[in-house]
Amino acid sequence: MKLGFILECGPQGADLKVCKNLVGRIRPDDEFVAITLDNKPKLISGCGEAAKQLIKSGCETVFIVWDLYPDWREDRTRPCMKEDRDNIFESLNAANVPRTRVHLICIEQELESWLIADGRAISIFLSTQTRQVTIGHERRPDQVQNPKKKLNRLFTQSRGGSFNYIDYMHAEKLVALIPDFQKLKKSETFKRLYFKLTGIDLI
């Protein structure tokens, strides 16, 4: 089966790499097909035509995955998930895409909410032969404000101020080190993705 994904990143973006890894582990026998739309405004306006294209290419289901807070977050600007959903549905309706073929996955903060959930992966990545790093698990990853900033802080504290977290370089490596989904299930948005892929609720 072909599974279509519409993501708010570039062709080599972190969202694409992380979702491809996770979907490959959850549904290893299915084909992952993605269209990347660069950023949130382009995703919301263009997801209808992208979904139509994916369905036409043979995708059984299309997943639209986006961050509630975009990369250019501003503290004074609080986005609205309902508004995002309404605008996405408007784009889908304009392209005559049936909603039954589409699942919406809004990550409550940013993609990094999933990555900070499992301290084991971050610990392995940041540890060296001469220094063992231990990072705790995030018990409520969806509620961490600006998880990308937190991840960057963990990088600089563990390796020095010049070692920064760069999403398109490091997100794929971090997700590959997550051994199982026991910690990721602390994220309600990841649990939604897992359920929509499998029909099974992570408990």
PDB file of C-alpha atoms in Angstrom:
ATOM      1  CA  MET A   1       0.000   0.000   0.000  1.00  0.00           C
ATOM      2  CA  LYS A   2       1.158   3.539  -0.741  1.00  0.00           C
ATOM      3  CA  LEU A   3       0.872   6.057   2.088  1.00  0.00           C
ATOM      4  CA  GLY A   4       0.988   9.729   1.124  1.00  0.00           C
ATOM      5  CA  PHE A   5       2.393  12.453   3.352  1.00  0.00           C
ATOM      6  CA  ILE A   6       2.210  16.226   2.973  1.00  0.00           C
ATOM      7  CA  LEU A   7       4.851  17.980   5.058  1.00  0.00           C
ATOM      8  CA  GLU A   8       5.927  21.559   5.804  1.00  0.00           C
ATOM      9  CA  CYS A   9       9.605  21.319   4.925  1.00  0.00           C
ATOM     10  CA  GLY A  10      11.961  21.215   1.972  1.00  0.00           C
ATOM     11  CA  PRO A  11      12.872  18.093  -0.018  1.00  0.00           C
ATOM     12  CA  GLN A  12      15.616  17.218   2.497  1.00  0.00           C
ATOM     13  CA  GLY A  13      13.865  18.640   5.559  1.00  0.00           C
ATOM     14  CA  ALA A  14      13.750  17.220   9.074  1.00  0.00           C
ATOM     15  CA  ASP A  15      10.000  16.533   8.955  1.00  0.00           C
ATOM     16  CA  LEU A  16      10.411  14.344   5.901  1.00  0.00           C
ATOM     17  CA  LYS A  17      13.318  12.385   7.357  1.00  0.00           C
ATOM     18  CA  VAL A  18      11.678  11.829  10.750  1.00  0.00           C
ATOM     19  CA  CYS A  19       8.288  10.816   9.353  1.00  0.00           C
ATOM     20  CA  LYS A  20       9.867   8.480   6.816  1.00  0.00           C
ATOM     21  CA  ASN A  21      11.818   6.746   9.581  1.00  0.00           C
ATOM     22  CA  LEU A  22       8.831   6.381  11.891  1.00  0.00           C
ATOM     23  CA  VAL A  23       6.386   5.276   9.210  1.00  0.00           C
ATOM     24  CA  GLY A  24       8.944   2.790   7.915  1.00  0.00           C
ATOM     25  CA  ARG A  25       9.130   1.222  11.352  1.00  0.00           C
ATOM     26  CA  ILE A  26       5.385   1.258  11.990  1.00  0.00           C
ATOM     27  CA  ARG A  27       4.304   0.138   8.501  1.00  0.00           C
ATOM     28  CA  PRO A  28       7.422  -1.553   7.054  1.00  0.00           C
ATOM     29  CA  ASP A  29       5.565  -3.258   4.208  1.00  0.00           C
ATOM     30  CA  ASP A  30       4.045  -0.054   2.828  1.00  0.00           C
ATOM     31  CA  GLU A  31       5.492   2.575   0.517  1.00  0.00           C
ATOM     32  CA  PHE A  32       6.099   6.067   1.910  1.00  0.00           C
ATOM     33  CA  VAL A  33       5.427   8.854  -0.607  1.00  0.00           C
ATOM     34  CA  ALA A  34       5.747  12.521   0.345  1.00  0.00           C
ATOM     35  CA  ILE A  35       5.160  15.983  -1.042  1.00  0.00           C
ATOM     36  CA  THR A  36       6.992  18.775   0.762  1.00  0.00           C
ATOM     37  CA  LEU A  37       5.503  22.267   0.771  1.00  0.00           C
ATOM     38  CA  ASP A  38       8.316  24.250   2.427  1.00  0.00           C
ATOM     39  CA  ASN A  39       6.386  25.984   5.214  1.00  0.00           C
ATOM     40  CA  LYS A  40       3.085  26.149   7.070  1.00  0.00           C
ATOM     41  CA  PRO A  41       1.332  28.810   4.943  1.00  0.00           C
ATOM     42  CA  LYS A  42       2.193  26.918   1.745  1.00  0.00           C
ATOM     43  CA  LEU A  43       1.089  23.624   3.287  1.00  0.00           C
ATOM     44  CA  ILE A  44      -2.280  25.022   4.347  1.00  0.00           C
ATOM     45  CA  SER A  45      -2.984  26.650   1.007  1.00  0.00           C
ATOM     46  CA  GLY A  46      -1.548  23.903  -1.186  1.00  0.00           C
ATOM     47  CA  CYS A  47      -2.463  20.703   0.640  1.00  0.00           C
ATOM     48  CA  GLY A  48      -5.646  20.190  -1.397  1.00  0.00           C
ATOM     49  CA  GLU A  49      -3.882  19.969  -4.749  1.00  0.00           C
ATOM     50  CA  ALA A  50      -1.041  17.961  -3.188  1.00  0.00           C
ATOM     51  CA  ALA A  51      -3.485  15.472  -1.677  1.00  0.00           C
ATOM     52  CA  LYS A  52      -5.268  15.133  -5.027  1.00  0.00           C
ATOM     53  CA  GLN A  53      -1.919  14.403  -6.676  1.00  0.00           C
ATOM     54  CA  LEU A  54      -1.003  11.765  -4.080  1.00  0.00           C
ATOM     55  CA  ILE A  55      -4.368  10.013  -4.363  1.00  0.00           C
ATOM     56  CA  LYS A  56      -4.149  10.083  -8.147  1.00  0.00           C
ATOM     57  CA  SER A  57      -0.705   8.446  -7.901  1.00  0.00           C
ATOM     58  CA  GLY A  58      -2.209   5.526  -5.978  1.00  0.00           C
ATOM     59  CA  CYS A  59      -1.964   6.526  -2.316  1.00  0.00           C
ATOM     60  CA  GLU A  60      -4.685   4.899  -0.283  1.00  0.00           C
ATOM     61  CA  THR A  61      -4.485   7.463   2.507  1.00  0.00           C
ATOM     62  CA  VAL A  62      -2.909  10.902   2.818  1.00  0.00           C
ATOM     63  CA  PHE A  63      -1.490  12.288   6.058  1.00  0.00           C
ATOM     64  CA  ILE A  64      -1.096  16.037   6.449  1.00  0.00           C
ATOM     65  CA  VAL A  65       1.494  16.726   9.164  1.00  0.00           C
ATOM     66  CA  TRP A  66       2.311  20.230  10.361  1.00  0.00           C
ATOM     67  CA  ASP A  67       3.604  22.102  13.401  1.00  0.00           C
ATOM     68  CA  LEU A  68       1.172  24.288  15.283  1.00  0.00           C
ATOM     69  CA  TYR A  69       4.061  26.710  15.887  1.00  0.00           C
ATOM     70  CA  PRO A  70       6.048  27.388  12.710  1.00  0.00           C
ATOM     71  CA  ASP A  71       9.809  27.903  12.598  1.00  0.00           C
ATOM     72  CA  TRP A  72       9.315  31.671  12.655  1.00  0.00           C
ATOM     73  CA  ARG A  73       7.316  31.562  15.895  1.00  0.00           C
ATOM     74  CA  GLU A  74       6.697  34.844  17.630  1.00  0.00           C
ATOM     75  CA  ASP A  75       5.846  34.951  21.326  1.00  0.00           C
ATOM     76  CA  ARG A  76       3.041  37.440  20.693  1.00  0.00           C
ATOM     77  CA  THR A  77       1.430  35.301  18.009  1.00  0.00           C
ATOM     78  CA  ARG A  78      -0.489  32.286  19.267  1.00  0.00           C
ATOM     79  CA  PRO A  79      -1.636  30.005  16.447  1.00  0.00           C
ATOM     80  CA  CYS A  80      -5.018  28.285  16.491  1.00  0.00           C
ATOM     81  CA  MET A  81      -5.332  24.593  15.661  1.00  0.00           C
ATOM     82  CA  LYS A  82      -9.017  24.950  14.752  1.00  0.00           C
ATOM     83  CA  GLU A  83      -8.212  27.772  12.340  1.00  0.00           C
ATOM     84  CA  ASP A  84      -5.485  25.650  10.746  1.00  0.00           C
ATOM     85  CA  ARG A  85      -7.887  22.713  10.371  1.00  0.00           C
ATOM     86  CA  ASP A  86     -10.628  24.875   8.874  1.00  0.00           C
ATOM     87  CA  ASN A  87      -8.226  26.337   6.330  1.00  0.00           C
ATOM     88  CA  ILE A  88      -6.886  22.885   5.448  1.00  0.00           C
ATOM     89  CA  PHE A  89     -10.419  21.566   4.948  1.00  0.00           C
ATOM     90  CA  GLU A  90     -11.137  24.552   2.711  1.00  0.00           C
ATOM     91  CA  SER A  91      -8.114  23.664   0.564  1.00  0.00           C
ATOM     92  CA  LEU A  92      -9.169  19.994   0.427  1.00  0.00           C
ATOM     93  CA  ASN A  93     -12.745  20.916  -0.507  1.00  0.00           C
ATOM     94  CA  ALA A  94     -11.545  23.226  -3.276  1.00  0.00           C
ATOM     95  CA  ALA A  95      -9.565  20.334  -4.761  1.00  0.00           C
ATOM     96  CA  ASN A  96     -12.508  17.911  -4.331  1.00  0.00           C
ATOM     97  CA  VAL A  97     -10.510  15.640  -2.045  1.00  0.00           C
ATOM     98  CA  PRO A  98     -12.748  13.461   0.164  1.00  0.00           C
ATOM     99  CA  ARG A  99     -11.960  13.964   3.840  1.00  0.00           C
ATOM    100  CA  THR A 100     -12.276  10.216   4.389  1.00  0.00           C
ATOM    101  CA  ARG A 101      -8.997   9.777   2.499  1.00  0.00           C
ATOM    102  CA  VAL A 102      -7.083  12.276   4.649  1.00  0.00           C
ATOM    103  CA  HIS A 103      -5.808  12.299   8.239  1.00  0.00           C
ATOM    104  CA  LEU A 104      -4.622  15.502   9.923  1.00  0.00           C
ATOM    105  CA  ILE A 105      -1.707  15.326  12.359  1.00  0.00           C
ATOM    106  CA  CYS A 106      -1.010  18.676  14.000  1.00  0.00           C
ATOM    107  CA  ILE A 107       2.075  18.544  16.210  1.00  0.00           C
ATOM    108  CA  GLU A 108       1.126  20.661  19.201  1.00  0.00           C
ATOM    109  CA  GLN A 109       4.416  22.557  19.242  1.00  0.00           C
ATOM    110  CA  GLU A 110       7.082  21.443  16.754  1.00  0.00           C
ATOM    111  CA  LEU A 111       8.503  18.234  15.337  1.00  0.00           C
ATOM    112  CA  GLU A 112      11.131  18.313  18.085  1.00  0.00           C
ATOM    113  CA  SER A 113       8.354  17.562  20.604  1.00  0.00           C
ATOM    114  CA  TRP A 114       8.700  13.944  19.478  1.00  0.00           C
ATOM    115  CA  LEU A 115      12.491  13.960  19.638  1.00  0.00           C
ATOM    116  CA  ILE A 116      12.744  15.241  23.208  1.00  0.00           C
ATOM    117  CA  ALA A 117      10.306  12.593  24.486  1.00  0.00           C
ATOM    118  CA  ASP A 118      12.993   9.893  24.632  1.00  0.00           C
ATOM    119  CA  GLY A 119      16.112  10.841  26.541  1.00  0.00           C
ATOM    120  CA  ARG A 120      17.807   7.564  25.593  1.00  0.00           C
ATOM    121  CA  ALA A 121      18.312   8.601  21.983  1.00  0.00           C
ATOM    122  CA  ILE A 122      19.611  12.064  22.891  1.00  0.00           C
ATOM    123  CA  SER A 123      21.967  10.558  25.495  1.00  0.00           C
ATOM    124  CA  ILE A 124      23.461   8.112  22.992  1.00  0.00           C
ATOM    125  CA  PHE A 125      23.892  10.799  20.363  1.00  0.00           C
ATOM    126  CA  LEU A 126      25.560  13.310  22.679  1.00  0.00           C
ATOM    127  CA  SER A 127      27.802  10.840  24.519  1.00  0.00           C
ATOM    128  CA  THR A 128      31.430  10.379  23.489  1.00  0.00           C
ATOM    129  CA  GLN A 129      34.089   7.828  24.332  1.00  0.00           C
ATOM    130  CA  THR A 130      35.377  10.111  27.072  1.00  0.00           C
ATOM    131  CA  ARG A 131      32.111  11.518  28.374  1.00  0.00           C
ATOM    132  CA  GLN A 132      28.832   9.772  29.093  1.00  0.00           C
ATOM    133  CA  VAL A 133      25.804  12.059  28.797  1.00  0.00           C
ATOM    134  CA  THR A 134      22.511  11.209  30.468  1.00  0.00           C
ATOM    135  CA  ILE A 135      19.373  13.076  29.389  1.00  0.00           C
ATOM    136  CA  GLY A 136      16.089  12.461  31.155  1.00  0.00           C
ATOM    137  CA  HIS A 137      12.841  11.620  29.397  1.00  0.00           C
ATOM    138  CA  GLU A 138      10.332  14.411  28.816  1.00  0.00           C
ATOM    139  CA  ARG A 139       7.120  13.363  30.560  1.00  0.00           C
ATOM    140  CA  ARG A 140       4.898  15.907  28.776  1.00  0.00           C
ATOM    141  CA  PRO A 141       6.686  16.631  25.488  1.00  0.00           C
ATOM    142  CA  ASP A 142       3.672  18.289  23.861  1.00  0.00           C
ATOM    143  CA  GLN A 143       3.622  20.948  26.569  1.00  0.00           C
ATOM    144  CA  VAL A 144       7.265  21.999  26.277  1.00  0.00           C
ATOM    145  CA  GLN A 145       7.394  25.492  24.853  1.00  0.00           C
ATOM    146  CA  ASN A 146       9.801  25.760  21.919  1.00  0.00           C
ATOM    147  CA  PRO A 147      11.196  22.184  21.998  1.00  0.00           C
ATOM    148  CA  LYS A 148      13.674  23.038  19.238  1.00  0.00           C
ATOM    149  CA  LYS A 149      15.246  25.601  21.562  1.00  0.00           C
ATOM    150  CA  LYS A 150      15.353  23.076  24.395  1.00  0.00           C
ATOM    151  CA  LEU A 151      17.053  20.506  22.187  1.00  0.00           C
ATOM    152  CA  ASN A 152      19.609  23.091  21.117  1.00  0.00           C
ATOM    153  CA  ARG A 153      20.291  23.897  24.764  1.00  0.00           C
ATOM    154  CA  LEU A 154      20.931  20.207  25.498  1.00  0.00           C
ATOM    155  CA  PHE A 155      23.384  20.088  22.588  1.00  0.00           C
ATOM    156  CA  THR A 156      25.357  23.137  23.662  1.00  0.00           C
ATOM    157  CA  GLN A 157      25.410  22.171  27.343  1.00  0.00           C
ATOM    158  CA  SER A 158      26.646  18.672  26.597  1.00  0.00           C
ATOM    159  CA  ARG A 159      29.191  19.397  23.863  1.00  0.00           C
ATOM    160  CA  GLY A 160      30.032  23.057  24.242  1.00  0.00           C
ATOM    161  CA  GLY A 161      28.607  26.315  22.956  1.00  0.00           C
ATOM    162  CA  SER A 162      29.647  25.764  19.345  1.00  0.00           C
ATOM    163  CA  PHE A 163      27.696  22.502  18.957  1.00  0.00           C
ATOM    164  CA  ASN A 164      24.186  23.492  17.915  1.00  0.00           C
ATOM    165  CA  TYR A 165      21.166  21.419  17.017  1.00  0.00           C
ATOM    166  CA  ILE A 166      20.443  21.734  13.276  1.00  0.00           C
ATOM    167  CA  ASP A 167      17.162  20.086  12.408  1.00  0.00           C
ATOM    168  CA  TYR A 168      17.893  18.890   8.866  1.00  0.00           C
ATOM    169  CA  MET A 169      21.227  17.414  10.039  1.00  0.00           C
ATOM    170  CA  HIS A 170      20.404  15.967  13.448  1.00  0.00           C
ATOM    171  CA  ALA A 171      16.679  15.091  13.590  1.00  0.00           C
ATOM    172  CA  GLU A 172      17.089  12.019  11.377  1.00  0.00           C
ATOM    173  CA  LYS A 173      20.004  10.747  13.479  1.00  0.00           C
ATOM    174  CA  LEU A 174      18.094  11.239  16.724  1.00  0.00           C
ATOM    175  CA  VAL A 175      14.926   9.480  15.597  1.00  0.00           C
ATOM    176  CA  ALA A 176      16.990   6.537  14.310  1.00  0.00           C
ATOM    177  CA  LEU A 177      18.358   6.053  17.844  1.00  0.00           C
ATOM    178  CA  ILE A 178      14.917   5.808  19.463  1.00  0.00           C
ATOM    179  CA  PRO A 179      14.720   2.080  20.294  1.00  0.00           C
ATOM    180  CA  ASP A 180      10.946   1.778  20.713  1.00  0.00           C
ATOM    181  CA  PHE A 181       7.808   3.867  21.179  1.00  0.00           C
ATOM    182  CA  GLN A 182       7.456   3.542  24.947  1.00  0.00           C
ATOM    183  CA  LYS A 183       8.561   7.127  25.575  1.00  0.00           C
ATOM    184  CA  LEU A 184       7.153   8.603  22.378  1.00  0.00           C
ATOM    185  CA  LYS A 185       3.677   7.587  23.491  1.00  0.00           C
ATOM    186  CA  LYS A 186       3.894  10.428  26.017  1.00  0.00           C
ATOM    187  CA  SER A 187       3.191  12.674  23.035  1.00  0.00           C
ATOM    188  CA  GLU A 188      -0.504  12.715  22.189  1.00  0.00           C
ATOM    189  CA  THR A 189       0.257  13.891  18.664  1.00  0.00           C
ATOM    190  CA  PHE A 190       2.573  10.941  18.038  1.00  0.00           C
ATOM    191  CA  LYS A 191      -0.042   8.607  19.496  1.00  0.00           C
ATOM    192  CA  ARG A 192      -2.528  10.024  16.989  1.00  0.00           C
ATOM    193  CA  LEU A 193      -0.134   9.313  14.108  1.00  0.00           C
ATOM    194  CA  TYR A 194       0.436   5.768  15.383  1.00  0.00           C
ATOM    195  CA  PHE A 195      -3.289   5.139  15.754  1.00  0.00           C
ATOM    196  CA  LYS A 196      -4.106   6.459  12.293  1.00  0.00           C
ATOM    197  CA  LEU A 197      -1.394   4.205  10.839  1.00  0.00           C
ATOM    198  CA  THR A 198      -2.298   1.042  12.743  1.00  0.00           C
ATOM    199  CA  GLY A 199      -5.735   1.362  14.336  1.00  0.00           C
ATOM    200  CA  ILE A 200      -4.032   0.549  17.647  1.00  0.00           C
ATOM    201  CA  ASP A 201      -3.931   2.945  20.582  1.00  0.00           C
ATOM    202  CA  LEU A 202      -0.541   3.100  22.298  1.00  0.00           C
ATOM    203  CA  ILE A 203      -1.093   2.492  26.015  1.00  0.00           C
TER     204      ILE A 203
END
